[in-house]
C-alpha positions as semicolon CSV with decimal commas, in nm:
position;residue;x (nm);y (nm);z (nm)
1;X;-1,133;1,102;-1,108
2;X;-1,040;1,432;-1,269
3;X;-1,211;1,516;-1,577
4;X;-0,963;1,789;-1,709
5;X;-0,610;1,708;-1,872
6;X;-0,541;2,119;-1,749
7;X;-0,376;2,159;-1,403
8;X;-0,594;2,404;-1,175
9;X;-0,400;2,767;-1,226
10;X;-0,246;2,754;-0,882
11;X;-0,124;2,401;-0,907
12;X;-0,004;2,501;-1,283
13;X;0,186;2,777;-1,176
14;X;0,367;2,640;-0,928
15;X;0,443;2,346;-1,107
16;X;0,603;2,590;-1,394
17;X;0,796;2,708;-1,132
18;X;0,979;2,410;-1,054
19;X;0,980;2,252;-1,405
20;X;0,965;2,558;-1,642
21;X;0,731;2,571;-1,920
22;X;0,511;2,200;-1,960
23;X;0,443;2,088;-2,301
24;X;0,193;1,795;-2,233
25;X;-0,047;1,723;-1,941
26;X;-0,179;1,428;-1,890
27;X;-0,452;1,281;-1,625
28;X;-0,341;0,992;-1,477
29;X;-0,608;0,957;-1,162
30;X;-0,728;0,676;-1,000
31;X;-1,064;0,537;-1,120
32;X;-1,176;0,704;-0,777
33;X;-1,347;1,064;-0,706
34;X;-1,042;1,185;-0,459
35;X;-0,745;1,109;-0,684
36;X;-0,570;1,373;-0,851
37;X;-0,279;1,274;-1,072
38;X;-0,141;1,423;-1,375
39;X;0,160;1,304;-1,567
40;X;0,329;1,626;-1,726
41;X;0,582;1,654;-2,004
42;X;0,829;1,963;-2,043
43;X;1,234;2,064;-2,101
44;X;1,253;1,900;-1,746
45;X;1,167;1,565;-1,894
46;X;0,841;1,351;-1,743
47;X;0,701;1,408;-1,418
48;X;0,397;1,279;-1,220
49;X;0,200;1,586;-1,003
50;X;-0,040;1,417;-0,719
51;X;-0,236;1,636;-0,474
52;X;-0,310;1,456;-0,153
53;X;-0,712;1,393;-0,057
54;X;-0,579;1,473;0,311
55;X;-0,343;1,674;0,477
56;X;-0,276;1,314;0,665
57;X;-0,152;1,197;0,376
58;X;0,029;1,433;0,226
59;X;0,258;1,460;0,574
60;X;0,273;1,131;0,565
61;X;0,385;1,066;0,192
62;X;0,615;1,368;0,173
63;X;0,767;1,242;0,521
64;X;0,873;0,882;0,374
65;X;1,022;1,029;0,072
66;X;1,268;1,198;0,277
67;X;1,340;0,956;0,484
68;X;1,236;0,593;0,374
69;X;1,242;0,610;-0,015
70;X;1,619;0,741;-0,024
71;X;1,692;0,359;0,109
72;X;1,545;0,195;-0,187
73;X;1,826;0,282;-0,383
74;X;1,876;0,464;-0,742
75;X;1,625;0,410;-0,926
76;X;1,390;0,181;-0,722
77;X;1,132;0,431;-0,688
78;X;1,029;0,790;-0,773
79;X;1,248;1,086;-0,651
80;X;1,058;1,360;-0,468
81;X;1,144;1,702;-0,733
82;X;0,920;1,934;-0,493
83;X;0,654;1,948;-0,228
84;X;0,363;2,185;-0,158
85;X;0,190;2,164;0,195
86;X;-0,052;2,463;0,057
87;X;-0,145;2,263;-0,236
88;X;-0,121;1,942;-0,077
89;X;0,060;1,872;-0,395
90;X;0,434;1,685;-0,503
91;X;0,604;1,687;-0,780
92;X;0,751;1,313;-0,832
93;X;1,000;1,193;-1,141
94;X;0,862;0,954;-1,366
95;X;0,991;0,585;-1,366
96;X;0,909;0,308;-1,595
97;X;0,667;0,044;-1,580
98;X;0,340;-0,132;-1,569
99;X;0,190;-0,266;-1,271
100;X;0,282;-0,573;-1,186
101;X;-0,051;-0,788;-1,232
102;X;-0,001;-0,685;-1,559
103;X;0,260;-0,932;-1,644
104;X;0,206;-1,284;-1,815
105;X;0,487;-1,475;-1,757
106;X;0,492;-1,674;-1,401
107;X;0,865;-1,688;-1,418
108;X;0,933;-1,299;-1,511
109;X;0,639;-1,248;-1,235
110;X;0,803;-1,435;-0,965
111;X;1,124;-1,234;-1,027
112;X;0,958;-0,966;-1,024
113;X;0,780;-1,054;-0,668
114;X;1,181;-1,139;-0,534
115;X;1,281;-0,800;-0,604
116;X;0,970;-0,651;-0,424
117;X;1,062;-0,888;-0,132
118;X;1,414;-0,700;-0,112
119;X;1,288;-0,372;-0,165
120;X;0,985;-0,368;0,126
121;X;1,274;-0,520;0,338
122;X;1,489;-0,228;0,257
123;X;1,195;-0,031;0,337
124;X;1,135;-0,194;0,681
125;X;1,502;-0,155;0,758
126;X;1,479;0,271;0,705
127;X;1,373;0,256;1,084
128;X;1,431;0,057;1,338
129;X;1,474;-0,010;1,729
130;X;1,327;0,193;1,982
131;X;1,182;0,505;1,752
132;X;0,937;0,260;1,571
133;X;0,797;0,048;1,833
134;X;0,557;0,256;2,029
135;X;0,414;0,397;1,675
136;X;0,385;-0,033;1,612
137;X;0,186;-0,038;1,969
138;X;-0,028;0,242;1,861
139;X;-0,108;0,038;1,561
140;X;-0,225;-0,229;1,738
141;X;-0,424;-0,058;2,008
142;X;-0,617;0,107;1,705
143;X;-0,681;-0,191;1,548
144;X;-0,862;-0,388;1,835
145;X;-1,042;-0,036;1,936
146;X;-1,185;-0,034;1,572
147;X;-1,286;-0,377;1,529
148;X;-1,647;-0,303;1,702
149;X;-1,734;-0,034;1,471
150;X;-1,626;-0,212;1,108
151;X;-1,832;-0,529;1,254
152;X;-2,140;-0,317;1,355
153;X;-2,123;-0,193;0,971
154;X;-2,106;-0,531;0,816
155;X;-2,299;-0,707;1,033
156;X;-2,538;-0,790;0,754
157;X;-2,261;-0,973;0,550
158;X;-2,153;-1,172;0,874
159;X;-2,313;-1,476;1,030
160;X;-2,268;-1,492;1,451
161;X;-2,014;-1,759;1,372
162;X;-1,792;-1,542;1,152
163;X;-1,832;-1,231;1,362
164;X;-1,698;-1,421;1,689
165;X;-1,382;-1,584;1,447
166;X;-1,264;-1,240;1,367
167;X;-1,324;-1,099;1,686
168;X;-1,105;-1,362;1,865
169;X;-0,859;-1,336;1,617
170;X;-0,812;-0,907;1,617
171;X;-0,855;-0,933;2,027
172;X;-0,569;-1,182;2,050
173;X;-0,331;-0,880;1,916
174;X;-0,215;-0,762;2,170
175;X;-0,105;-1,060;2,328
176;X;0,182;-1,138;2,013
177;X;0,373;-0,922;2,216
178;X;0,577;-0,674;2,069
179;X;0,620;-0,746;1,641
180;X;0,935;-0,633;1,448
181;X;0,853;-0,299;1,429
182;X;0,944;-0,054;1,099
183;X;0,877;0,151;0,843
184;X;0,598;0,015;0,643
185;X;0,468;0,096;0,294
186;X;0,112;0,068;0,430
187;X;-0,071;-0,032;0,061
188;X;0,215;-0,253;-0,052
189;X;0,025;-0,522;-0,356
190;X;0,074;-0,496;-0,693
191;X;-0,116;-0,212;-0,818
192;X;0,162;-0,013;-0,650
193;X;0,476;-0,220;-0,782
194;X;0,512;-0,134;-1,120
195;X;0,749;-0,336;-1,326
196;X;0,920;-0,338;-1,702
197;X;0,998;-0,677;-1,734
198;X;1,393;-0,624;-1,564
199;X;1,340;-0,401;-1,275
200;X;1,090;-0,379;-0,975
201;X;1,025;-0,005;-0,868
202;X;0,783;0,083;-0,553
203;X;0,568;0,389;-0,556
204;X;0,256;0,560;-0,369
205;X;0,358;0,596;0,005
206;X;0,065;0,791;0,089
207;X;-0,024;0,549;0,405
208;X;0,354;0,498;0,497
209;X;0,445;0,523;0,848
210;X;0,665;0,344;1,137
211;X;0,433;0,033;1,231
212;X;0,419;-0,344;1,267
213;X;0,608;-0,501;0,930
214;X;0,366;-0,761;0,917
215;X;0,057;-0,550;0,854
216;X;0,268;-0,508;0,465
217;X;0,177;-0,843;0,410
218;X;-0,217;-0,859;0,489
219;X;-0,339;-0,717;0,079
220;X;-0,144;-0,989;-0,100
221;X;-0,213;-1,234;0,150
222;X;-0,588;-1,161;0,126
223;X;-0,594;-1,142;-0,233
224;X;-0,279;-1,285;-0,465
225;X;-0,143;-1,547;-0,244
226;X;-0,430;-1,827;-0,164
227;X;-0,415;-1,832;-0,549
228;X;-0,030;-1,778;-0,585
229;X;0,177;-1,968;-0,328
230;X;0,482;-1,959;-0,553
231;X;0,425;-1,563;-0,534
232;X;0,467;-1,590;-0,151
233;X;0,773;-1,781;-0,147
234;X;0,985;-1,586;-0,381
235;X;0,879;-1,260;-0,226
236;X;0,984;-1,396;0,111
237;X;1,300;-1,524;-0,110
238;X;1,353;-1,141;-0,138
239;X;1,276;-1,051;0,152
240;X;1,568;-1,251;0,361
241;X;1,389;-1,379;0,652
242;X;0,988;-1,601;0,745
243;X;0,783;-1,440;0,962
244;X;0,834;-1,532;1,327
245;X;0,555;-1,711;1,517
246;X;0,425;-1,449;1,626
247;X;0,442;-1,283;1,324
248;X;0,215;-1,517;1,143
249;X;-0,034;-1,494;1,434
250;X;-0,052;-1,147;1,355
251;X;-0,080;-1,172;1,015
252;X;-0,371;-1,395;1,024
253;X;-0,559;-1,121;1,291
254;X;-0,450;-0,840;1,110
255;X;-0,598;-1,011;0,797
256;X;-0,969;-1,036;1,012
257;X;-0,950;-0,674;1,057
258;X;-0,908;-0,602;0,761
259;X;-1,216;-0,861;0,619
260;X;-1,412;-0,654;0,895
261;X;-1,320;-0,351;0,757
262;X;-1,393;-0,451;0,363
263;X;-1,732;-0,608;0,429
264;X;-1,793;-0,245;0,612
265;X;-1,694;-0,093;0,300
266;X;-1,715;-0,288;-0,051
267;X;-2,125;-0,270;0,031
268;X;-2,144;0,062;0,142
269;X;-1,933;0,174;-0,181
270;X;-2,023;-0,033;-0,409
271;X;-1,722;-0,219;-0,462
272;X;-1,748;-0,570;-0,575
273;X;-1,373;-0,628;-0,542
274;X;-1,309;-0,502;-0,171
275;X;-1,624;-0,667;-0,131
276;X;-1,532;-0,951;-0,239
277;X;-1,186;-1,003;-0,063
278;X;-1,331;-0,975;0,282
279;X;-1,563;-1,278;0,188
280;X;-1,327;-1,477;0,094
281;X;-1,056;-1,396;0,410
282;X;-1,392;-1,443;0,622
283;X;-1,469;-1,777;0,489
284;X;-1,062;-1,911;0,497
285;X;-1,048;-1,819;0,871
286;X;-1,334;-1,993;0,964
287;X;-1,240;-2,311;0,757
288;X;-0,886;-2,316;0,886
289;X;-0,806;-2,025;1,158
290;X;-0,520;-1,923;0,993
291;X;-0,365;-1,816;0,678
């Protein structure tokens, strides 16, 4: 979290130099130590500036605004002003909105979870066929490779029971054969759908890249769904299509690895809520296998 509502002079100046002269700046990080966001106010009208933790991420965010975001449609997400691969920095419009988990009404919320259904397939559809797949394969590959290390982590949060569930599940991957294949958002839950009580806008693409569509659906499948089911159905009303067979296979595994991963690193962190998902996944796959 950044203490200071000033912009660091060389980010400053080279924001001026896209928006002119800024009247207001605002911080607007993540309650985390590498997020740096600042909303900024000026003749231009309101923008957000984010500087990337990694270079990774910064290629990989700057890459899906020009080339996945644009298939949203007007006004479904931010527009990319300017980018700085010195800085690590971009320069995003502002849109309007809460995040969704914010809103009270179930039937405003479901509405809200149909249009996120059509956007992240809009999403999926901004590349498809042969460029995605072997990127999907790759995504795969690393997900088996690292399921020894996250389990070796959290192997005092695990019983030998548990630990051999989620290993069968992640090591029966590859054997789906190959899954729909896309672009996906990569963090794609509420906190980054932010909604005004009409409209549905996406945002954050800092883990976007071409793999497996399925892996979109492991955060609220882990976390809002087992408590939401209507949530599920009307974003899969959006979304056009169920998951294949295989699909829901994969969803399941993917969802070990990532209760593997989260009970390597709620602990370590200190984070009751990661933490605390990747109990819960754990204890619904050994109950019922599946999700």
């Amino acid at each position: 979290m950044t203490d200071s509502t000033r912009l660091p002079s060389p980010l400053h100046a080279w924001v001026e130099s896209v928006l002119g002269p800024l009247d207001d700046v605002r911080d607007s990080s993540h309650d985390r130590d590498n997020s740096q966001v600042w909303r900024v106010t000026g003749p231009a009208g309101a923008h957000y500036v984010k500087v990337a933790p990694k270079p990774i991420l910064y290629t990989r965010e700057t890459r899906a605004y020009r080339e996945a975001v644009p298939h949203l449609g007007y006004g479904n997400a931010p527009v990319l002003r300017d980018s700085s691969a010195q800085l690590l920095a971009l320069i995003l419009t502002a849109v309007d909105g809460e995040p969704l988990k914010e809103e009270a009404s179930p039937a405003r919320r479901r509405t809200a979870h149909r249009q996120a259904g059509q956007l992240l397939r809009r999403f999926h559809d901004a590349m498809t066929g042969p460029l995605s797949q072997p990127e999907a394969s790759a995504v795969i590959e690393n997900t088996v490779t690292g399921l020894d290390k996250h389990l070796a982590e959290a192997r005092e949060h695990l019983s030998a029971t548990e630990d051999d569930v989620l290993r069968r599940l992640v090591t029966g991957l590859p054997g789906c054969g190959p899954l729909p294949a896309g672009w996906r958002h990569g963090d794609f839950w509420e906190r980054n759908l932010l909604w005004n009580g009409r409209r549905c806008v996406l945002i954050d693409f800092e883990r976007s890249e071409p793999g497996p569509r399925v892996t979109d659906f492991v955060k609220l499948a882990t976390s809002l769904w087992p408590d939401h089911p209507e949530l599920r159905t009307a974003l899969f009303e959006g979304y056009s299509r169920p998951l294949s067979e295989a699909e829901r296979y994969a969803l399941t595994a993917f969802a070990a690895a990532d209760a593997a991963s989260a009970l390597a690193y709620g602990p370590r962190h200190g984070d009751p809520l990661v933490t605390a998902r990747g109990r819960r996944t754990v204890e619904r796959l050994v109950q019922g296998g599946t999700l």
